[in-house]
Amino acid sequence: MLALASRSDSYGWTRKLILASTIAGKRTESTSSTTAVETGTDRSVNPRLLSAAGVPSGLESFMPAVRCVGMRDRITIASSTGSDQHKTAGIPFGPRLSVLGVTLFSILVVQALKWFVFYAKSTERAAVNMLLFYALMLVLPFVIARLVPPLAEFEIRWLPSSRWQWLWLLGMASVLLICGGIGGVLLGSYGHSLPNLTFSPLATNVRPVTVIVFGLVYVLVAPVAEEVFWRGYVLPQFARTLGHWSVGLLAHSILFALAHLGVQRILLPVLFVYGLILGAWRIRFGSLLPLVIAHWALNAVSLVPQFAAYYDAARSSYPRCQQIDALAARPPEEALPELIKFLGDSDDAVAAHAIEVLGQHFRSQAEPYLKDALCA
């Protein structure tokens, strides 16, 4: 209805509505200390103010919609109905603090879920857990918004509003690809291979197909889940509760980098800059699809070479690790001499798996054989 009114409005009533809405918002912000100011919800506008702005009577019902449209390109989400101003009444600790608390709680939930991935009993199980983890990260904002709608309002807009924004995407992607290249160099320079970064206790006996699953999850699934959660949900909540969008952007970028602390700590500076760049795009343009594409490109540049090398290593080491597993079922006097030979294997994954099997199955019987091997 608002769109139809703007087309048939030769006197600029729609613009006057927006002007009156803005004036009303500023006036209420400066004179009122009620909870409605803190929540940013729509407020009733004095009819005299509408009349002074030249708005005909009867159009005040459009005011909530105008306020929502006026904020559409920003990530602060306003309520779309006039009755929503009572939603946050009676919320303990105040609406702003409550919104911030719900957002921080959701981040803690995501970090807690991540531990199920790292403490899986097998690498194959870890791959399945990782897929479930990103699926839960993807749906968590929508679940929270459903459970506590006044405290978790956010907007997901996938497509850019204009074509020229895709040109901005090229520039942003170039910077992110440089960041991805730097990240790949850091990973290689400091010896942070994928097994060390993720599942080093479990990465000694990995099927090649498991590496492919990890690669697909990291490169394709993780960007969608992380962009929806961090840029789609967390950033808007911080921007509307921390006083200024720049403070929200900074806090979001710091937490986004710290969320990777246990896995990719060497990349914290790169991830912080990455969060700033994508967060600034979200604040300026609002669309998420370009961010997902840029995230895909970044993960591909930084992780695909690592996964390719890891896949080749898994393909060569997995058959020998299977031989070691077969020795675990044999008597100690038959298995131990063969297992000792694997300790000197040039492949670290094979040697590590031999040590793992010795510790699990032949801890007490292995000492004499180890002494003989060391003396030889």
Tab-separated table of C-alpha atoms in Angstrom:
chain	number	residue	atom	x	y	z
A	1	MET	CA	0.000	0.000	0.000
A	2	LEU	CA	2.864	2.311	0.731
A	3	ALA	CA	4.328	1.722	-2.731
A	4	LEU	CA	0.991	2.549	-4.365
A	5	ALA	CA	0.664	5.699	-2.306
A	6	SER	CA	4.119	6.872	-3.342
A	7	ARG	CA	3.334	6.408	-7.055
A	8	SER	CA	0.049	8.326	-6.948
A	9	ASP	CA	1.302	10.981	-4.545
A	10	SER	CA	1.971	14.161	-6.476
A	11	TYR	CA	2.353	16.241	-3.309
A	12	GLY	CA	5.215	14.224	-1.804
A	13	TRP	CA	3.185	12.920	1.132
A	14	THR	CA	5.397	9.842	1.419
A	15	ARG	CA	8.509	11.980	1.743
A	16	LYS	CA	6.738	14.089	4.341
A	17	LEU	CA	5.846	10.941	6.242
A	18	ILE	CA	9.486	9.883	6.281
A	19	LEU	CA	10.535	13.374	7.359
A	20	ALA	CA	7.952	13.420	10.145
A	21	SER	CA	9.023	9.930	11.205
A	22	THR	CA	12.658	10.981	11.426
A	23	ILE	CA	11.812	14.136	13.381
A	24	ALA	CA	9.609	12.132	15.729
A	25	GLY	CA	12.367	9.600	16.303
A	26	LYS	CA	14.928	12.292	17.112
A	27	ARG	CA	12.524	14.224	19.335
A	28	THR	CA	11.523	11.107	21.269
A	29	GLU	CA	15.147	10.054	21.584
A	30	SER	CA	16.148	13.357	23.122
A	31	THR	CA	13.171	13.847	25.463
A	32	SER	CA	12.073	10.368	26.586
A	33	SER	CA	13.744	7.845	28.869
A	34	THR	CA	11.245	5.044	28.423
A	35	THR	CA	12.143	1.537	27.343
A	36	ALA	CA	10.743	2.166	23.884
A	37	VAL	CA	13.726	4.418	23.177
A	38	GLU	CA	16.136	1.670	24.140
A	39	THR	CA	14.552	-0.954	21.956
A	40	GLY	CA	14.346	1.187	18.827
A	41	THR	CA	10.746	0.150	18.197
A	42	ASP	CA	8.177	2.326	16.477
A	43	ARG	CA	6.632	5.121	18.468
A	44	SER	CA	3.350	6.901	17.994
A	45	VAL	CA	3.661	10.264	16.264
A	46	ASN	CA	1.834	13.366	17.440
A	47	PRO	CA	-0.913	14.239	14.904
A	48	ARG	CA	0.073	17.896	15.233
A	49	LEU	CA	3.559	17.026	14.032
A	50	LEU	CA	2.090	15.292	10.981
A	51	SER	CA	-0.098	18.288	10.270
A	52	ALA	CA	2.877	20.650	10.588
A	53	ALA	CA	4.786	18.507	8.094
A	54	GLY	CA	1.920	18.791	5.624
A	55	VAL	CA	0.785	15.168	5.879
A	56	PRO	CA	-2.968	14.734	5.315
A	57	SER	CA	-4.977	13.169	8.102
A	58	GLY	CA	-5.569	9.433	7.826
A	59	LEU	CA	-2.031	8.576	6.646
A	60	GLU	CA	-0.607	8.153	10.142
A	61	SER	CA	-1.383	4.427	9.878
A	62	PHE	CA	1.444	4.188	7.348
A	63	MET	CA	3.988	5.502	9.837
A	64	PRO	CA	5.305	2.123	11.119
A	65	ALA	CA	5.829	0.904	7.552
A	66	VAL	CA	7.639	4.114	6.605
A	67	ARG	CA	9.986	3.790	9.551
A	68	CYS	CA	10.754	0.192	8.567
A	69	VAL	CA	11.363	1.096	4.905
A	70	GLY	CA	13.593	3.980	5.905
A	71	MET	CA	15.820	1.574	7.815
A	72	ARG	CA	15.706	-1.237	5.271
A	73	ASP	CA	19.195	-0.672	3.887
A	74	ARG	CA	20.665	-0.629	7.378
A	75	ILE	CA	21.101	-3.622	9.591
A	76	THR	CA	19.192	-2.174	12.554
A	77	ILE	CA	15.826	-3.876	12.360
A	78	ALA	CA	12.793	-1.822	13.359
A	79	SER	CA	9.453	-3.320	14.272
A	80	SER	CA	6.878	-3.344	11.499
A	81	THR	CA	3.744	-2.860	13.596
A	82	GLY	CA	2.751	-0.175	16.019
A	83	SER	CA	1.756	-2.716	18.681
A	84	ASP	CA	5.338	-3.996	18.903
A	85	GLN	CA	6.313	-1.106	21.157
A	86	HIS	CA	4.909	-3.066	24.119
A	87	LYS	CA	6.811	-6.294	23.366
A	88	THR	CA	9.858	-5.428	25.432
A	89	ALA	CA	7.939	-3.945	28.365
A	90	GLY	CA	8.887	-5.619	31.622
A	91	ILE	CA	12.058	-7.257	30.292
A	92	PRO	CA	14.555	-7.611	33.168
A	93	PHE	CA	17.876	-5.699	33.040
A	94	GLY	CA	16.567	-3.416	30.280
A	95	PRO	CA	16.052	-4.221	26.595
A	96	ARG	CA	19.547	-3.302	25.392
A	97	LEU	CA	21.303	-5.410	28.009
A	98	SER	CA	18.873	-8.276	27.426
A	99	VAL	CA	19.492	-8.249	23.656
A	100	LEU	CA	23.243	-8.218	24.264
A	101	GLY	CA	22.936	-11.068	26.760
A	102	VAL	CA	20.929	-13.231	24.358
A	103	THR	CA	23.475	-12.587	21.603
A	104	LEU	CA	26.454	-13.472	23.795
A	105	PHE	CA	24.630	-16.573	25.005
A	106	SER	CA	24.122	-17.707	21.404
A	107	ILE	CA	27.871	-17.292	20.769
A	108	LEU	CA	28.653	-19.409	23.835
A	109	VAL	CA	26.243	-22.088	22.610
A	110	VAL	CA	28.025	-22.204	19.251
A	111	GLN	CA	31.434	-22.473	20.923
A	112	ALA	CA	30.177	-25.246	23.206
A	113	LEU	CA	28.844	-27.189	20.232
A	114	LYS	CA	32.257	-26.940	18.582
A	115	TRP	CA	33.806	-29.135	21.265
A	116	PHE	CA	31.672	-32.059	20.119
A	117	VAL	CA	33.648	-31.923	16.886
A	118	PHE	CA	37.083	-31.813	18.494
A	119	TYR	CA	36.400	-34.589	20.995
A	120	ALA	CA	34.930	-37.121	18.598
A	121	LYS	CA	36.133	-40.699	19.006
A	122	SER	CA	37.096	-41.074	15.352
A	123	THR	CA	37.942	-38.854	12.441
A	124	GLU	CA	34.935	-40.119	10.490
A	125	ARG	CA	32.694	-39.217	13.397
A	126	ALA	CA	34.364	-35.811	13.596
A	127	ALA	CA	33.464	-35.159	9.952
A	128	VAL	CA	29.804	-35.937	10.645
A	129	ASN	CA	29.873	-33.821	13.799
A	130	MET	CA	31.340	-30.899	11.881
A	131	LEU	CA	28.514	-31.032	9.358
A	132	LEU	CA	25.971	-31.101	12.195
A	133	PHE	CA	27.773	-28.250	13.941
A	134	TYR	CA	27.502	-25.912	10.963
A	135	ALA	CA	23.888	-26.938	10.418
A	136	LEU	CA	23.095	-25.981	14.022
A	137	MET	CA	25.001	-22.712	13.642
A	138	LEU	CA	22.885	-21.942	10.589
A	139	VAL	CA	19.518	-22.511	12.264
A	140	LEU	CA	20.352	-21.200	15.748
A	141	PRO	CA	19.622	-17.497	15.002
A	142	PHE	CA	16.199	-18.390	13.608
A	143	VAL	CA	15.411	-20.571	16.634
A	144	ILE	CA	16.390	-17.776	19.030
A	145	ALA	CA	14.379	-15.233	17.039
A	146	ARG	CA	11.397	-17.582	17.266
A	147	LEU	CA	11.760	-18.102	21.019
A	148	VAL	CA	12.448	-14.495	22.052
A	149	PRO	CA	11.313	-12.301	19.128
A	150	PRO	CA	11.680	-8.950	20.927
A	151	LEU	CA	15.329	-9.718	21.750
A	152	ALA	CA	16.548	-11.296	18.518
A	153	GLU	CA	15.071	-9.378	15.591
A	154	PHE	CA	17.260	-9.449	12.491
A	155	GLU	CA	16.918	-9.362	8.727
A	156	ILE	CA	18.431	-11.649	6.095
A	157	ARG	CA	18.678	-10.144	2.628
A	158	TRP	CA	20.662	-12.259	0.156
A	159	LEU	CA	20.820	-10.304	-3.107
A	160	PRO	CA	22.410	-6.866	-3.558
A	161	SER	CA	20.007	-4.029	-4.258
A	162	SER	CA	21.979	-2.793	-7.287
A	163	ARG	CA	24.321	-4.255	-9.887
A	164	TRP	CA	27.206	-1.945	-9.142
A	165	GLN	CA	27.568	-3.579	-5.725
A	166	TRP	CA	28.961	-6.615	-7.531
A	167	LEU	CA	31.852	-4.383	-8.631
A	168	TRP	CA	32.503	-3.587	-4.999
A	169	LEU	CA	32.499	-7.339	-4.412
A	170	LEU	CA	35.404	-7.761	-6.846
A	171	GLY	CA	37.481	-5.283	-4.877
A	172	MET	CA	36.546	-6.847	-1.562
A	173	ALA	CA	37.249	-10.347	-2.891
A	174	SER	CA	40.701	-9.237	-4.050
A	175	VAL	CA	41.582	-8.066	-0.551
A	176	LEU	CA	40.197	-11.254	0.985
A	177	LEU	CA	42.125	-13.438	-1.447
A	178	ILE	CA	45.293	-11.672	-0.362
A	179	CYS	CA	44.317	-12.395	3.251
A	180	GLY	CA	43.699	-16.019	2.304
A	181	GLY	CA	47.109	-16.259	0.648
A	182	ILE	CA	48.762	-14.782	3.732
A	183	GLY	CA	46.858	-17.271	5.868
A	184	GLY	CA	48.034	-20.174	3.720
A	185	VAL	CA	51.643	-18.983	3.972
A	186	LEU	CA	51.330	-18.658	7.749
A	187	LEU	CA	49.914	-22.158	8.041
A	188	GLY	CA	52.765	-23.621	6.027
A	189	SER	CA	55.529	-21.512	7.608
A	190	TYR	CA	54.612	-22.371	11.179
A	191	GLY	CA	53.968	-26.030	10.521
A	192	HIS	CA	50.230	-25.830	11.123
A	193	SER	CA	49.106	-28.554	8.778
A	194	LEU	CA	45.457	-29.543	8.767
A	195	PRO	CA	45.879	-32.461	11.188
A	196	ASN	CA	47.566	-30.139	13.692
A	197	LEU	CA	44.944	-27.467	13.156
A	198	THR	CA	41.970	-29.703	13.668
A	199	PHE	CA	42.099	-33.285	14.859
A	200	SER	CA	45.734	-34.197	15.496
A	201	PRO	CA	44.986	-37.055	17.960
A	202	LEU	CA	42.689	-38.591	15.348
A	203	ALA	CA	44.461	-37.715	12.112
A	204	THR	CA	46.834	-40.679	12.114
A	205	ASN	CA	44.509	-43.082	10.315
A	206	VAL	CA	42.222	-41.150	7.994
A	207	ARG	CA	40.336	-42.416	4.971
A	208	PRO	CA	40.895	-40.308	1.848
A	209	VAL	CA	37.118	-39.904	1.463
A	210	THR	CA	37.003	-38.364	4.956
A	211	VAL	CA	39.428	-35.686	3.813
A	212	ILE	CA	37.092	-34.915	0.901
A	213	VAL	CA	34.158	-34.559	3.317
A	214	PHE	CA	36.176	-32.188	5.498
A	215	GLY	CA	37.125	-30.146	2.451
A	216	LEU	CA	33.545	-29.821	1.223
A	217	VAL	CA	32.294	-28.824	4.669
A	218	TYR	CA	35.052	-26.262	5.201
A	219	VAL	CA	34.857	-24.673	1.768
A	220	LEU	CA	31.118	-24.863	0.943
A	221	VAL	CA	29.048	-25.326	4.105
A	222	ALA	CA	31.025	-23.346	6.693
A	223	PRO	CA	30.878	-20.010	4.800
A	224	VAL	CA	27.067	-20.082	4.597
A	225	ALA	CA	26.637	-20.932	8.285
A	226	GLU	CA	29.235	-18.441	9.509
A	227	GLU	CA	27.928	-15.563	7.402
A	228	VAL	CA	24.329	-16.101	8.523
A	229	PHE	CA	25.360	-16.370	12.174
A	230	TRP	CA	28.113	-13.743	12.479
A	231	ARG	CA	27.202	-11.147	9.856
A	232	GLY	CA	23.499	-11.914	9.556
A	233	TYR	CA	22.639	-12.183	13.259
A	234	VAL	CA	25.433	-11.217	15.682
A	235	LEU	CA	26.574	-8.024	13.943
A	236	PRO	CA	23.077	-6.433	13.803
A	237	GLN	CA	22.520	-7.162	17.496
A	238	PHE	CA	25.837	-5.571	18.471
A	239	ALA	CA	25.278	-2.595	16.176
A	240	ARG	CA	21.935	-1.725	17.755
A	241	THR	CA	22.903	-2.319	21.401
A	242	LEU	CA	26.468	-0.969	21.738
A	243	GLY	CA	25.611	2.632	20.927
A	244	HIS	CA	27.244	3.002	17.504
A	245	TRP	CA	27.655	0.726	14.508
A	246	SER	CA	31.461	1.076	14.592
A	247	VAL	CA	31.595	-0.265	18.152
A	248	GLY	CA	29.386	-3.178	17.151
A	249	LEU	CA	31.581	-3.876	14.120
A	250	LEU	CA	34.740	-3.884	16.234
A	251	ALA	CA	33.251	-6.135	18.929
A	252	HIS	CA	31.879	-8.526	16.315
A	253	SER	CA	35.264	-8.765	14.549
A	254	ILE	CA	37.138	-9.441	17.787
A	255	LEU	CA	34.745	-12.205	18.836
A	256	PHE	CA	34.751	-13.685	15.330
A	257	ALA	CA	38.550	-13.974	15.461
A	258	LEU	CA	38.545	-15.353	19.017
A	259	ALA	CA	35.979	-17.975	18.001
A	260	HIS	CA	38.773	-19.584	15.933
A	261	LEU	CA	41.274	-19.441	18.797
A	262	GLY	CA	41.456	-23.162	19.477
A	263	VAL	CA	41.788	-24.121	15.817
A	264	GLN	CA	43.501	-21.389	13.854
A	265	ARG	CA	45.176	-19.183	16.462
A	266	ILE	CA	48.022	-18.288	14.122
A	267	LEU	CA	45.436	-16.638	11.856
A	268	LEU	CA	43.817	-14.369	14.469
A	269	PRO	CA	45.074	-11.078	12.925
A	270	VAL	CA	43.961	-12.188	9.458
A	271	LEU	CA	40.550	-13.272	10.761
A	272	PHE	CA	40.110	-9.972	12.599
A	273	VAL	CA	40.737	-7.975	9.402
A	274	TYR	CA	38.480	-10.372	7.546
A	275	GLY	CA	35.667	-9.753	10.043
A	276	LEU	CA	36.087	-5.990	9.690
A	277	ILE	CA	35.890	-6.087	5.886
A	278	LEU	CA	32.839	-8.328	5.637
A	279	GLY	CA	31.141	-6.617	8.569
A	280	ALA	CA	31.586	-3.214	6.922
A	281	TRP	CA	29.974	-4.584	3.752
A	282	ARG	CA	27.025	-5.897	5.751
A	283	ILE	CA	26.521	-2.534	7.435
A	284	ARG	CA	26.826	-0.557	4.213
A	285	PHE	CA	24.890	-2.763	1.768
A	286	GLY	CA	23.025	-5.343	3.868
A	287	SER	CA	23.192	-8.272	1.418
A	288	LEU	CA	24.687	-11.619	2.468
A	289	LEU	CA	25.186	-13.501	-0.806
A	290	PRO	CA	28.307	-11.493	-1.798
A	291	LEU	CA	29.744	-12.235	1.637
A	292	VAL	CA	29.149	-15.959	1.192
A	293	ILE	CA	30.825	-15.861	-2.232
A	294	ALA	CA	33.816	-13.979	-0.815
A	295	HIS	CA	34.000	-16.469	2.066
A	296	TRP	CA	33.951	-19.358	-0.392
A	297	ALA	CA	36.842	-17.790	-2.288
A	298	LEU	CA	38.825	-17.146	0.888
A	299	ASN	CA	38.421	-20.694	2.190
A	300	ALA	CA	39.242	-22.130	-1.213
A	301	VAL	CA	42.492	-20.179	-1.485
A	302	SER	CA	43.641	-20.835	2.076
A	303	LEU	CA	42.411	-24.405	2.635
A	304	VAL	CA	42.218	-26.247	-0.684
A	305	PRO	CA	46.036	-26.530	-1.038
A	306	GLN	CA	46.191	-27.884	2.509
A	307	PHE	CA	43.429	-30.392	1.842
A	308	ALA	CA	45.060	-31.473	-1.421
A	309	ALA	CA	48.334	-32.208	0.365
A	310	TYR	CA	46.488	-33.934	3.194
A	311	TYR	CA	44.518	-36.058	0.727
A	312	ASP	CA	47.729	-37.271	-0.940
A	313	ALA	CA	49.203	-38.090	2.469
A	314	ALA	CA	46.063	-39.952	3.553
A	315	ARG	CA	45.970	-41.924	0.326
A	316	SER	CA	49.546	-43.138	0.851
A	317	SER	CA	49.430	-43.682	4.627
A	318	TYR	CA	45.973	-45.205	5.039
A	319	PRO	CA	46.879	-48.699	3.678
A	320	ARG	CA	49.844	-48.975	6.076
A	321	CYS	CA	47.695	-47.765	8.958
A	322	GLN	CA	45.269	-50.547	8.108
A	323	GLN	CA	48.147	-53.024	8.374
A	324	ILE	CA	48.922	-51.647	11.825
A	325	ASP	CA	45.284	-52.109	12.857
A	326	ALA	CA	45.439	-55.710	11.673
A	327	LEU	CA	48.512	-56.312	13.857
A	328	ALA	CA	46.553	-55.175	16.908
A	329	ALA	CA	44.462	-58.365	16.723
A	330	ARG	CA	47.479	-60.683	16.632
A	331	PRO	CA	49.367	-62.091	19.649
A	332	PRO	CA	51.980	-59.759	21.156
A	333	GLU	CA	54.950	-61.932	20.185
A	334	GLU	CA	53.867	-61.740	16.531
A	335	ALA	CA	52.600	-58.169	16.413
A	336	LEU	CA	55.236	-56.282	18.403
A	337	PRO	CA	58.260	-56.881	16.132
A	338	GLU	CA	56.266	-55.648	13.146
A	339	LEU	CA	54.859	-52.669	15.031
A	340	ILE	CA	58.349	-51.600	16.109
A	341	LYS	CA	59.346	-51.397	12.449
A	342	PHE	CA	56.535	-48.942	11.754
A	343	LEU	CA	57.927	-46.583	14.413
A	344	GLY	CA	60.730	-45.673	12.027
A	345	ASP	CA	58.412	-45.019	9.086
A	346	SER	CA	59.159	-41.833	7.176
A	347	ASP	CA	55.460	-40.946	7.227
A	348	ASP	CA	54.698	-39.232	10.537
A	349	ALA	CA	51.055	-40.301	10.382
A	350	VAL	CA	52.036	-43.973	10.106
A	351	ALA	CA	54.576	-43.731	12.932
A	352	ALA	CA	52.071	-41.895	15.128
A	353	HIS	CA	49.433	-44.542	14.497
A	354	ALA	CA	51.906	-47.284	15.416
A	355	ILE	CA	52.602	-45.509	18.717
A	356	GLU	CA	48.856	-45.192	19.302
A	357	VAL	CA	48.273	-48.923	18.766
A	358	LEU	CA	51.239	-49.829	20.971
A	359	GLY	CA	49.873	-47.697	23.783
A	360	GLN	CA	46.339	-49.046	23.502
A	361	HIS	CA	46.998	-52.773	23.044
A	362	PHE	CA	50.570	-53.645	24.036
A	363	ARG	CA	51.538	-51.127	26.705
A	364	SER	CA	52.958	-53.661	29.196
A	365	GLN	CA	54.490	-56.064	26.662
A	366	ALA	CA	56.144	-53.452	24.440
A	367	GLU	CA	58.937	-52.326	26.790
A	368	PRO	CA	61.424	-55.182	26.063
A	369	TYR	CA	60.933	-54.833	22.316
A	370	LEU	CA	61.430	-51.079	22.496
A	371	LYS	CA	64.673	-51.527	24.451
A	372	ASP	CA	65.983	-53.967	21.857
A	373	ALA	CA	65.028	-51.564	19.048
A	374	LEU	CA	66.808	-48.649	20.752
A	375	CYS	CA	69.940	-50.687	21.438
A	376	ALA	CA	70.060	-51.852	17.835
